[in-house]
PDB file of C-alpha atoms in Angstrom:
ATOM      1  CA  UNK A  58       0.000   0.000   0.000  1.00 36.00           C
ATOM      2  CA  UNK A  59       1.338   3.411  -0.931  1.00 40.00           C
ATOM      3  CA  UNK A  60       0.224   6.537   0.851  1.00 38.00           C
ATOM      4  CA  UNK A  61       1.281   9.998  -0.219  1.00 36.00           C
ATOM      5  CA  UNK A  62       0.780  13.596   0.680  1.00 36.00           C
ATOM      6  CA  UNK A  63       0.183  16.485  -1.700  1.00 36.00           C
ATOM      7  CA  UNK A  64       3.101  18.271  -3.338  1.00 37.00           C
ATOM      8  CA  UNK A  65       2.138  21.539  -1.663  1.00 37.00           C
ATOM      9  CA  UNK A  66       2.194  20.169   1.888  1.00 36.00           C
ATOM     10  CA  UNK A  67       5.517  18.394   1.353  1.00 38.00           C
ATOM     11  CA  UNK A  68       7.193  21.700   0.452  1.00 39.00           C
ATOM     12  CA  UNK A  69       6.003  23.652   3.489  1.00 40.00           C
ATOM     13  CA  UNK A  70       8.534  23.966   6.290  1.00 39.00           C
ATOM     14  CA  UNK A  71       6.374  23.440   9.367  1.00 37.00           C
ATOM     15  CA  UNK A  72       7.304  20.963  12.066  1.00 37.00           C
ATOM     16  CA  UNK A  73       4.151  18.934  11.362  1.00 36.00           C
ATOM     17  CA  UNK A  74       4.991  18.667   7.667  1.00 34.00           C
ATOM     18  CA  UNK A  75       8.545  17.626   8.547  1.00 31.00           C
ATOM     19  CA  UNK A  76       6.990  14.549  10.143  1.00 33.00           C
ATOM     20  CA  UNK A  77       5.066  13.911   6.921  1.00 34.00           C
ATOM     21  CA  UNK A  78       8.321  14.048   4.990  1.00 34.00           C
ATOM     22  CA  UNK A  79       9.823  11.466   7.338  1.00 35.00           C
ATOM     23  CA  UNK A  80       6.845   9.192   6.746  1.00 38.00           C
ATOM     24  CA  UNK A  81       6.376   9.765   3.036  1.00 43.00           C
ATOM     25  CA  UNK A  82       9.910  10.617   1.907  1.00 45.00           C
ATOM     26  CA  UNK A  83      11.545  13.922   1.093  1.00 46.00           C
ATOM     27  CA  UNK A  84      11.439  13.453  -2.673  1.00 51.00           C
ATOM     28  CA  UNK A  85       8.716  15.586  -4.293  1.00 51.00           C
ATOM     29  CA  UNK A  86       8.045  12.724  -6.692  1.00 50.00           C
ATOM     30  CA  UNK A  87       7.030  10.456  -3.809  1.00 49.00           C
ATOM     31  CA  UNK A  88       4.635  13.175  -2.691  1.00 52.00           C
ATOM     32  CA  UNK A  89       3.172  13.477  -6.193  1.00 54.00           C
ATOM     33  CA  UNK A  90       2.227   9.867  -6.852  1.00 55.00           C
ATOM     34  CA  UNK A  91      -0.191   7.846  -4.783  1.00 62.00           C
ATOM     35  CA  UNK A  92      -0.002   4.761  -6.958  1.00 78.00           C
ATOM     36  CA  UNK A  93       2.519   2.272  -8.251  1.00 84.00           C
ATOM     37  CA  UNK A  94       2.735   0.458 -11.557  1.00 87.00           C
ATOM     38  CA  UNK A  95       3.033  -3.318 -11.743  1.00 86.00           C
ATOM     39  CA  UNK A  96       4.795  -5.337 -14.399  1.00 89.00           C
ATOM     40  CA  UNK A  97       5.262  -9.073 -14.862  1.00 89.00           C
ATOM     41  CA  UNK A  98       7.953 -10.966 -16.693  1.00 91.00           C
ATOM     42  CA  UNK A  99      10.582 -13.686 -16.532  1.00 94.00           C
ATOM     43  CA  UNK A 100      14.062 -13.180 -15.105  1.00 96.00           C
ATOM     44  CA  UNK A 101      16.706 -13.832 -17.787  1.00 97.00           C
ATOM     45  CA  UNK A 102      19.853 -12.843 -15.864  1.00 97.00           C
ATOM     46  CA  UNK A 103      20.854 -11.766 -12.359  1.00 97.00           C
ATOM     47  CA  UNK A 104      23.682  -9.473 -11.217  1.00 96.00           C
ATOM     48  CA  UNK A 105      24.024  -9.854  -7.438  1.00 95.00           C
ATOM     49  CA  UNK A 106      26.822  -7.273  -7.227  1.00 95.00           C
ATOM     50  CA  UNK A 107      24.545  -4.440  -8.397  1.00 95.00           C
ATOM     51  CA  UNK A 108      21.309  -6.004  -7.034  1.00 94.00           C
ATOM     52  CA  UNK A 109      19.883  -5.957 -10.566  1.00 96.00           C
ATOM     53  CA  UNK A 110      18.232  -8.429 -12.904  1.00 95.00           C
ATOM     54  CA  UNK A 111      17.120  -8.385 -16.512  1.00 96.00           C
ATOM     55  CA  UNK A 112      13.419  -9.057 -16.996  1.00 95.00           C
ATOM     56  CA  UNK A 113      11.845 -10.299 -20.247  1.00 93.00           C
ATOM     57  CA  UNK A 114       8.363  -8.833 -20.695  1.00 91.00           C
ATOM     58  CA  UNK A 115       5.674  -9.117 -23.359  1.00 86.00           C
ATOM     59  CA  UNK A 116       4.575  -5.731 -24.703  1.00 81.00           C
ATOM     60  CA  UNK A 117       1.274  -4.661 -26.285  1.00 79.00           C
ATOM     61  CA  UNK A 118       2.107  -5.824 -29.826  1.00 80.00           C
ATOM     62  CA  UNK A 119       3.026  -9.292 -28.430  1.00 80.00           C
ATOM     63  CA  UNK A 120       6.738  -8.696 -29.004  1.00 85.00           C
ATOM     64  CA  UNK A 121       9.280  -9.166 -26.221  1.00 90.00           C
ATOM     65  CA  UNK A 122      11.418  -6.554 -24.533  1.00 92.00           C
ATOM     66  CA  UNK A 123      14.155  -6.948 -21.929  1.00 94.00           C
ATOM     67  CA  UNK A 124      14.262  -4.437 -19.081  1.00 94.00           C
ATOM     68  CA  UNK A 125      16.972  -3.838 -16.510  1.00 95.00           C
ATOM     69  CA  UNK A 126      15.431  -3.843 -13.028  1.00 95.00           C
ATOM     70  CA  UNK A 127      17.408  -2.446 -10.088  1.00 95.00           C
ATOM     71  CA  UNK A 128      16.469  -2.586  -6.408  1.00 93.00           C
ATOM     72  CA  UNK A 129      17.846   0.216  -4.245  1.00 85.00           C
ATOM     73  CA  UNK A 130      18.724   0.369  -0.576  1.00 80.00           C
ATOM     74  CA  UNK A 131      15.710   2.458   0.515  1.00 77.00           C
ATOM     75  CA  UNK A 132      12.498   1.193  -1.108  1.00 78.00           C
ATOM     76  CA  UNK A 133       9.267   3.026  -0.285  1.00 75.00           C
ATOM     77  CA  UNK A 134       7.769  -0.290   0.851  1.00 73.00           C
ATOM     78  CA  UNK A 135      10.456  -0.598   3.528  1.00 76.00           C
ATOM     79  CA  UNK A 136      11.288  -4.159   2.444  1.00 79.00           C
ATOM     80  CA  UNK A 137      14.793  -4.595   1.053  1.00 86.00           C
ATOM     81  CA  UNK A 138      15.002  -6.816  -2.027  1.00 90.00           C
ATOM     82  CA  UNK A 139      17.926  -9.185  -2.502  1.00 92.00           C
ATOM     83  CA  UNK A 140      18.024 -10.486  -6.090  1.00 94.00           C
ATOM     84  CA  UNK A 141      19.937 -13.586  -4.945  1.00 93.00           C
ATOM     85  CA  UNK A 142      16.616 -14.819  -3.488  1.00 94.00           C
ATOM     86  CA  UNK A 143      15.397 -15.330  -7.084  1.00 95.00           C
ATOM     87  CA  UNK A 144      16.634 -17.440  -9.976  1.00 95.00           C
ATOM     88  CA  UNK A 145      16.779 -17.202 -13.750  1.00 96.00           C
ATOM     89  CA  UNK A 146      13.426 -18.281 -15.193  1.00 94.00           C
ATOM     90  CA  UNK A 147      11.295 -17.110 -12.254  1.00 94.00           C
ATOM     91  CA  UNK A 148       8.040 -15.422 -13.291  1.00 92.00           C
ATOM     92  CA  UNK A 149       7.858 -12.307 -11.123  1.00 93.00           C
ATOM     93  CA  UNK A 150       5.762  -9.193 -10.635  1.00 91.00           C
ATOM     94  CA  UNK A 151       7.574  -5.950  -9.837  1.00 92.00           C
ATOM     95  CA  UNK A 152       6.164  -2.707  -8.463  1.00 89.00           C
ATOM     96  CA  UNK A 153       7.575   0.751  -9.161  1.00 90.00           C
ATOM     97  CA  UNK A 154       6.569   4.413  -9.168  1.00 87.00           C
ATOM     98  CA  UNK A 155       5.960   5.919 -12.638  1.00 85.00           C
ATOM     99  CA  UNK A 156       8.885   8.344 -12.284  1.00 86.00           C
ATOM    100  CA  UNK A 157      11.309   5.468 -11.496  1.00 88.00           C
ATOM    101  CA  UNK A 158      11.305   4.181 -15.072  1.00 89.00           C
ATOM    102  CA  UNK A 159      13.698   5.640 -17.612  1.00 91.00           C
ATOM    103  CA  UNK A 160      13.279   3.776 -20.903  1.00 88.00           C
ATOM    104  CA  UNK A 161      14.322   0.161 -20.374  1.00 91.00           C
ATOM    105  CA  UNK A 162      15.749   0.871 -16.881  1.00 93.00           C
ATOM    106  CA  UNK A 163      13.497   0.583 -13.819  1.00 92.00           C
ATOM    107  CA  UNK A 164      14.427   1.385 -10.239  1.00 92.00           C
ATOM    108  CA  UNK A 165      11.833  -0.935  -8.707  1.00 91.00           C
ATOM    109  CA  UNK A 166      10.405  -0.927  -5.208  1.00 90.00           C
ATOM    110  CA  UNK A 167       9.395  -4.569  -4.709  1.00 89.00           C
ATOM    111  CA  UNK A 168       9.237  -7.972  -6.385  1.00 90.00           C
ATOM    112  CA  UNK A 169       7.254 -11.152  -5.745  1.00 88.00           C
ATOM    113  CA  UNK A 170       6.915 -14.499  -7.455  1.00 86.00           C
ATOM    114  CA  UNK A 171       3.924 -14.235  -9.793  1.00 83.00           C
ATOM    115  CA  UNK A 172       1.276 -16.962  -9.425  1.00 73.00           C
ATOM    116  CA  UNK A 173      -0.856 -17.139 -12.573  1.00 69.00           C
ATOM    117  CA  UNK A 174      -3.728 -18.857 -10.783  1.00 61.00           C
ATOM    118  CA  UNK A 175      -4.627 -16.033  -8.458  1.00 58.00           C
ATOM    119  CA  UNK A 176      -2.469 -12.918  -8.944  1.00 58.00           C
ATOM    120  CA  UNK A 177      -3.952  -9.985 -10.818  1.00 57.00           C
ATOM    121  CA  UNK A 178      -2.096  -7.036 -12.229  1.00 53.00           C
ATOM    122  CA  UNK A 179      -4.045  -3.858 -12.862  1.00 46.00           C
ATOM    123  CA  UNK A 180      -3.398  -2.402 -16.304  1.00 45.00           C
ATOM    124  CA  UNK A 181      -4.996   0.770 -15.021  1.00 45.00           C
ATOM    125  CA  UNK A 182      -7.077   1.690 -11.990  1.00 42.00           C
ATOM    126  CA  UNK A 183     -10.353   0.457 -13.481  1.00 41.00           C
ATOM    127  CA  UNK A 184      -9.643  -2.741 -15.388  1.00 43.00           C
ATOM    128  CA  UNK A 185      -7.990  -5.681 -13.610  1.00 46.00           C
ATOM    129  CA  UNK A 186      -6.455  -8.142 -16.048  1.00 50.00           C
ATOM    130  CA  UNK A 187      -5.014 -11.591 -15.612  1.00 47.00           C
ATOM    131  CA  UNK A 188      -1.538 -11.767 -17.116  1.00 45.00           C
ATOM    132  CA  UNK A 189      -0.337 -15.148 -18.394  1.00 40.00           C
TER     133      UNK A 189
END
């Protein structure tokens, strides 16, 4: 679950809003977005040294694309991700803020094994879709 405050309140310098910054992060981008994007794919390579893996995803025209997915030291979820817990071939779902994607590079927040039988990924806020 992601909770955010408005951009205006995160910029004010009051003591109360300083507490909000501590809870929600000091980055204005974190204050601007109250949602995360989800993406599923298969891990094709893992780099434990940089805590990064390459993820093969299917795009809208049914072609494949490979994305580089990095997990930082301070995720918004508070749960540190260690890519060594996963293996090549795992089908995973990652979560990231919209501003954390730059082309084929994503600085993701979290990752979980994707279970086709019961996991749903929302393509947008209104239409849940099963991804296979």
